[in-house]
Amino acid sequence: MAEHAAQTRALVPGSTIGMLGGGQLGRMSALAAANLGYRVHVFCPEQDGPAQQVCATATVAAYEDEAALARFADAVDVVTYEFENVPDATARFLAARRPVRPGPEALRVAQDRIVEKDFINSCGVATAPYRCVDSPAELEAAVAALGRPAVLKSTRLGYDGKGQVKIAPDTDLDKAWRLMGSAHGILEGFVDFDCEISVIVARGIDGEIVPYPAVENRHANHILDTTIAPAAISRAQASEAEGIARALARALDLVGLLAIEMFVARSGAILVNELAPRPHNSGHWTMDACRTSQFEQFIRAVAGLPLGSIERHADAVMKNLIGDEVHSWPAILAEPGAKLHLYGKAEARRGRKMGHVNRLYPLGGAPR
Ligand code: AMP
């Protein structure tokens, strides 16, 4: 392990960043870390994942394997993660040995949709109306209170629309409860939105906060398909979204990145949907259109370095390459203004994020 630079608390080049999770977010973070002279030691249960392919060292073990976690902690200077569902016991075990950034509070808030929405509202930030529902009877009462349409979600471990059921005027509630598939749910009022946006905000070890501009996200089959940067919203809405991001990052005492997914309601109101204390798919455009990408910014924050300039030198449209879409890579490579990023996954399964392409446009020129 390299020595810490005592005055700045920054990790000196040559230090090792421990990364929990071995997917594409870990891969792109590890590449950014390498550019800053750091080594990344990834810890994940899967062999030959996207991150492992580009990391200096990998531990392949279960997140519950305390002997492996102890060796990992001994081998790294700081711990971070590329997914928010790090088991609580794992985060606490590591936090007793090394700094974990962002800290356990960010994980606690982001892992449970009820805790998350309570936290967001406690910061004076609006969400859709919601009720905690832990039985079919409670679901019935909540639907009576919030009305239809509504959305039933599992409180934990839901992503890309998994564990989610729309409650339409004719939906049978017992069936919806079974489909949701968890003993703990949240019922949310359905937001009639103009568009979905997100802001990714970085907060440094010294409390400096730098939000990227709000971007628009379009989904297909519940999976992010396209991000357009910047979002076509009013100046006032953009600054409100950035203000929300700043407030939430400060309230979490975050060191690292926080992605905030929001709805722009037809009324013009901005409502927060979800938080992720890590790099986010809707920030991939920054790799080619900003002076400092979200991945470099993430590593800077976690390593205790000053944050970088986020100056945007182009508009961008990021398109995820999902499943078979990845086979279009030769055509993308031949396209001027397109930047291809592939994740090294062997099998192009349906719904699997295989890579993405960033298409760049002059400032103010992103197609809508
Ligand atoms: P989530 O897993 O919470 O990010 O939800 C996935 C997607 O479902 C969102 O990006 C929205 O498109 C849609 N969605 C989720 N919650 C709501 C809601 N309360 N009202 C309307 N649409 C929603």
Tab-separated table of N, CA, C and O in Angstrom, residues 3-62:
chain	number	residue	atom	x	y	z
A	3	GLU	N	1.662	5.242	0.824
A	3	GLU	CA	1.350	6.116	1.954
A	3	GLU	C	0.352	7.183	1.556
A	3	GLU	O	0.374	7.680	0.450
A	4	HIS	N	-0.497	7.570	2.492
A	4	HIS	CA	-1.420	8.666	2.202
A	4	HIS	C	-0.648	9.977	2.266
A	4	HIS	O	0.264	10.126	3.047
A	5	ALA	N	-1.043	10.932	1.437
A	5	ALA	CA	-0.462	12.265	1.543
A	5	ALA	C	-1.174	12.937	2.714
A	5	ALA	O	-2.350	13.275	2.629
A	6	ALA	N	-0.469	13.103	3.826
A	6	ALA	CA	-1.114	13.478	5.077
A	6	ALA	C	-1.854	14.816	4.991
A	6	ALA	O	-2.968	14.943	5.491
A	7	GLN	N	-1.241	15.815	4.319
A	7	GLN	CA	-1.856	17.143	4.366
A	7	GLN	C	-3.182	17.191	3.622
A	7	GLN	O	-4.139	17.788	4.079
A	8	THR	N	-3.227	16.582	2.457
A	8	THR	CA	-4.417	16.717	1.633
A	8	THR	C	-5.390	15.563	1.859
A	8	THR	O	-6.515	15.614	1.404
A	9	ARG	N	-4.988	14.531	2.524
A	9	ARG	CA	-5.757	13.293	2.668
A	9	ARG	C	-6.017	12.648	1.310
A	9	ARG	O	-6.861	11.778	1.178
A	10	ALA	N	-5.298	13.116	0.301
A	10	ALA	CA	-5.479	12.525	-1.031
A	10	ALA	C	-4.645	11.259	-1.138
A	10	ALA	O	-3.566	11.164	-0.559
A	11	LEU	N	-5.136	10.288	-1.869
A	11	LEU	CA	-4.333	9.098	-2.146
A	11	LEU	C	-3.275	9.485	-3.163
A	11	LEU	O	-3.592	10.101	-4.186
A	12	VAL	N	-2.049	9.109	-2.890
A	12	VAL	CA	-0.988	9.419	-3.849
A	12	VAL	C	-1.060	8.408	-4.996
A	12	VAL	O	-1.532	7.267	-4.810
A	13	PRO	N	-0.598	8.822	-6.188
A	13	PRO	CA	-0.573	7.862	-7.301
A	13	PRO	C	0.169	6.592	-6.877
A	13	PRO	O	1.128	6.652	-6.118
A	14	GLY	N	-0.320	5.469	-7.361
A	14	GLY	CA	0.261	4.187	-6.954
A	14	GLY	C	-0.570	3.525	-5.860
A	14	GLY	O	-0.410	2.339	-5.582
A	15	SER	N	-1.463	4.306	-5.224
A	15	SER	CA	-2.346	3.727	-4.205
A	15	SER	C	-3.366	2.802	-4.868
A	15	SER	O	-3.569	2.848	-6.088
A	16	THR	N	-4.034	2.023	-4.030
A	16	THR	CA	-4.989	1.041	-4.550
A	16	THR	C	-6.404	1.352	-4.070
A	16	THR	O	-6.635	1.542	-2.879
A	17	ILE	N	-7.296	1.427	-5.034
A	17	ILE	CA	-8.711	1.643	-4.737
A	17	ILE	C	-9.414	0.292	-4.788
A	17	ILE	O	-9.307	-0.434	-5.783
A	18	GLY	N	-10.107	-0.056	-3.726
A	18	GLY	CA	-10.868	-1.307	-3.691
A	18	GLY	C	-12.267	-1.050	-4.221
A	18	GLY	O	-12.927	-0.096	-3.804
A	19	MET	N	-12.706	-1.871	-5.148
A	19	MET	CA	-14.004	-1.661	-5.814
A	19	MET	C	-14.893	-2.885	-5.605
A	19	MET	O	-14.535	-3.982	-6.057
A	20	LEU	N	-16.026	-2.713	-4.954
A	20	LEU	CA	-16.976	-3.812	-4.830
A	20	LEU	C	-17.866	-3.818	-6.062
A	20	LEU	O	-18.473	-2.795	-6.393
A	21	GLY	N	-17.929	-4.951	-6.722
A	21	GLY	CA	-18.760	-5.063	-7.934
A	21	GLY	C	-17.888	-5.086	-9.164
A	21	GLY	O	-16.906	-4.342	-9.251
A	22	GLY	N	-18.264	-5.961	-10.098
A	22	GLY	CA	-17.375	-6.197	-11.243
A	22	GLY	C	-17.987	-5.901	-12.588
A	22	GLY	O	-17.523	-6.423	-13.601
A	23	GLY	N	-19.009	-5.045	-12.650
A	23	GLY	CA	-19.697	-4.783	-13.918
A	23	GLY	C	-19.060	-3.661	-14.722
A	23	GLY	O	-17.922	-3.261	-14.473
A	24	GLN	N	-19.847	-3.146	-15.676
A	24	GLN	CA	-19.290	-2.126	-16.575
A	24	GLN	C	-18.990	-0.806	-15.866
A	24	GLN	O	-18.077	-0.088	-16.266
A	25	LEU	N	-19.728	-0.491	-14.798
A	25	LEU	CA	-19.439	0.767	-14.097
A	25	LEU	C	-18.082	0.657	-13.405
A	25	LEU	O	-17.294	1.604	-13.384
A	26	GLY	N	-17.803	-0.526	-12.860
A	26	GLY	CA	-16.494	-0.774	-12.259
A	26	GLY	C	-15.388	-0.737	-13.303
A	26	GLY	O	-14.291	-0.227	-13.063
A	27	ARG	N	-15.684	-1.279	-14.479
A	27	ARG	CA	-14.694	-1.299	-15.565
A	27	ARG	C	-14.303	0.123	-15.975
A	27	ARG	O	-13.122	0.463	-16.032
A	28	MET	N	-15.328	0.969	-16.221
A	28	MET	CA	-15.022	2.318	-16.693
A	28	MET	C	-14.400	3.166	-15.579
A	28	MET	O	-13.563	4.027	-15.847
A	29	SER	N	-14.763	2.878	-14.332
A	29	SER	CA	-14.132	3.569	-13.201
A	29	SER	C	-12.672	3.152	-13.082
A	29	SER	O	-11.791	3.982	-12.800
A	30	ALA	N	-12.401	1.858	-13.278
A	30	ALA	CA	-11.028	1.356	-13.162
A	30	ALA	C	-10.139	1.961	-14.251
A	30	ALA	O	-8.972	2.286	-14.007
A	31	LEU	N	-10.706	2.120	-15.442
A	31	LEU	CA	-9.922	2.724	-16.527
A	31	LEU	C	-9.589	4.183	-16.183
A	31	LEU	O	-8.463	4.646	-16.403
A	32	ALA	N	-10.578	4.894	-15.604
A	32	ALA	CA	-10.327	6.288	-15.203
A	32	ALA	C	-9.297	6.341	-14.079
A	32	ALA	O	-8.428	7.219	-14.053
A	33	ALA	N	-9.379	5.384	-13.150
A	33	ALA	CA	-8.416	5.345	-12.039
A	33	ALA	C	-7.007	5.105	-12.566
A	33	ALA	O	-6.038	5.729	-12.104
A	34	ALA	N	-6.899	4.230	-13.551
A	34	ALA	CA	-5.577	3.934	-14.119
A	34	ALA	C	-4.974	5.192	-14.732
A	34	ALA	O	-3.767	5.450	-14.612
A	35	ASN	N	-5.803	6.017	-15.368
A	35	ASN	CA	-5.306	7.262	-15.959
A	35	ASN	C	-4.759	8.216	-14.912
A	35	ASN	O	-3.939	9.078	-15.219
A	36	LEU	N	-5.258	8.101	-13.684
A	36	LEU	CA	-4.774	8.969	-12.602
A	36	LEU	C	-3.655	8.280	-11.809
A	36	LEU	O	-3.236	8.773	-10.761
A	37	GLY	N	-3.206	7.135	-12.285
A	37	GLY	CA	-2.056	6.478	-11.654
A	37	GLY	C	-2.406	5.549	-10.507
A	37	GLY	O	-1.519	5.111	-9.777
A	38	TYR	N	-3.683	5.240	-10.326
A	38	TYR	CA	-4.077	4.331	-9.254
A	38	TYR	C	-4.226	2.901	-9.772
A	38	TYR	O	-4.441	2.674	-10.963
A	39	ARG	N	-4.156	1.985	-8.833
A	39	ARG	CA	-4.493	0.589	-9.136
A	39	ARG	C	-5.893	0.328	-8.605
A	39	ARG	O	-6.286	0.911	-7.600
A	40	VAL	N	-6.602	-0.543	-9.247
A	40	VAL	CA	-7.919	-0.934	-8.732
A	40	VAL	C	-7.912	-2.429	-8.444
A	40	VAL	O	-7.436	-3.232	-9.241
A	41	HIS	N	-8.396	-2.748	-7.250
A	41	HIS	CA	-8.559	-4.150	-6.833
A	41	HIS	C	-10.060	-4.387	-6.747
A	41	HIS	O	-10.738	-3.790	-5.913
A	42	VAL	N	-10.568	-5.199	-7.641
A	42	VAL	CA	-12.014	-5.424	-7.677
A	42	VAL	C	-12.360	-6.651	-6.831
A	42	VAL	O	-11.579	-7.602	-6.746
A	43	PHE	N	-13.513	-6.573	-6.175
A	43	PHE	CA	-14.022	-7.699	-5.373
A	43	PHE	C	-15.414	-8.008	-5.888
A	43	PHE	O	-16.312	-7.161	-5.833
A	44	CYS	N	-15.601	-9.183	-6.439
A	44	CYS	CA	-16.933	-9.531	-6.964
A	44	CYS	C	-17.078	-11.049	-6.997
A	44	CYS	O	-16.082	-11.781	-6.990
A	45	PRO	N	-18.293	-11.529	-7.029
A	45	PRO	CA	-18.489	-12.983	-7.002
A	45	PRO	C	-18.285	-13.662	-8.357
A	45	PRO	O	-18.138	-14.878	-8.404
A	46	GLU	N	-18.331	-12.887	-9.455
A	46	GLU	CA	-18.265	-13.521	-10.780
A	46	GLU	C	-16.842	-13.491	-11.344
A	46	GLU	O	-16.131	-12.518	-11.207
A	47	GLN	N	-16.510	-14.574	-12.043
A	47	GLN	CA	-15.209	-14.674	-12.717
A	47	GLN	C	-15.254	-13.900	-14.048
A	47	GLN	O	-16.282	-13.905	-14.713
A	48	ASP	N	-14.177	-13.240	-14.430
A	48	ASP	CA	-14.027	-12.619	-15.744
A	48	ASP	C	-15.118	-11.589	-16.073
A	48	ASP	O	-15.578	-11.497	-17.211
A	49	GLY	N	-15.543	-10.825	-15.097
A	49	GLY	CA	-16.528	-9.765	-15.352
A	49	GLY	C	-15.864	-8.593	-16.068
A	49	GLY	O	-14.642	-8.534	-16.203
A	50	PRO	N	-16.682	-7.628	-16.527
A	50	PRO	CA	-16.154	-6.467	-17.249
A	50	PRO	C	-15.054	-5.718	-16.484
A	50	PRO	O	-14.072	-5.272	-17.085
A	51	ALA	N	-15.197	-5.564	-15.166
A	51	ALA	CA	-14.188	-4.811	-14.410
A	51	ALA	C	-12.909	-5.618	-14.242
A	51	ALA	O	-11.800	-5.092	-14.412
A	52	GLN	N	-13.076	-6.885	-13.937
A	52	GLN	CA	-11.902	-7.736	-13.693
A	52	GLN	C	-10.943	-7.714	-14.881
A	52	GLN	O	-9.726	-7.752	-14.714
A	53	GLN	N	-11.515	-7.633	-16.085
A	53	GLN	CA	-10.676	-7.661	-17.301
A	53	GLN	C	-9.683	-6.497	-17.364
A	53	GLN	O	-8.689	-6.580	-18.061
A	54	VAL	N	-9.980	-5.396	-16.659
A	54	VAL	CA	-9.103	-4.222	-16.768
A	54	VAL	C	-8.488	-3.816	-15.431
A	54	VAL	O	-7.893	-2.750	-15.321
A	55	CYS	N	-8.647	-4.643	-14.398
A	55	CYS	CA	-8.149	-4.285	-13.069
A	55	CYS	C	-6.778	-4.876	-12.799
A	55	CYS	O	-6.424	-5.912	-13.351
A	56	ALA	N	-6.042	-4.216	-11.903
A	56	ALA	CA	-4.732	-4.726	-11.517
A	56	ALA	C	-4.881	-6.053	-10.780
A	56	ALA	O	-4.103	-6.980	-10.981
A	57	THR	N	-5.867	-6.146	-9.914
A	57	THR	CA	-6.049	-7.325	-9.064
A	57	THR	C	-7.542	-7.595	-8.902
A	57	THR	O	-8.331	-6.648	-8.906
A	58	ALA	N	-7.898	-8.858	-8.743
A	58	ALA	CA	-9.300	-9.177	-8.487
A	58	ALA	C	-9.394	-10.249	-7.411
A	58	ALA	O	-8.569	-11.168	-7.366
A	59	THR	N	-10.369	-10.096	-6.526
A	59	THR	CA	-10.732	-11.163	-5.608
A	59	THR	C	-12.098	-11.650	-6.052
A	59	THR	O	-13.044	-10.853	-6.124
A	60	VAL	N	-12.188	-12.922	-6.382
A	60	VAL	CA	-13.484	-13.489	-6.744
A	60	VAL	C	-13.979	-14.277	-5.538
A	60	VAL	O	-13.423	-15.330	-5.203
A	61	ALA	N	-14.952	-13.709	-4.843
A	61	ALA	CA	-15.481	-14.339	-3.626
A	61	ALA	C	-16.860	-13.767	-3.347
A	61	ALA	O	-17.234	-12.733	-3.910
A	62	ALA	N	-17.587	-14.437	-2.454
A	62	ALA	CA	-18.921	-13.957	-2.076
A	62	ALA	C	-18.775	-12.727	-1.180
A	62	ALA	O	-17.794	-12.601	-0.431
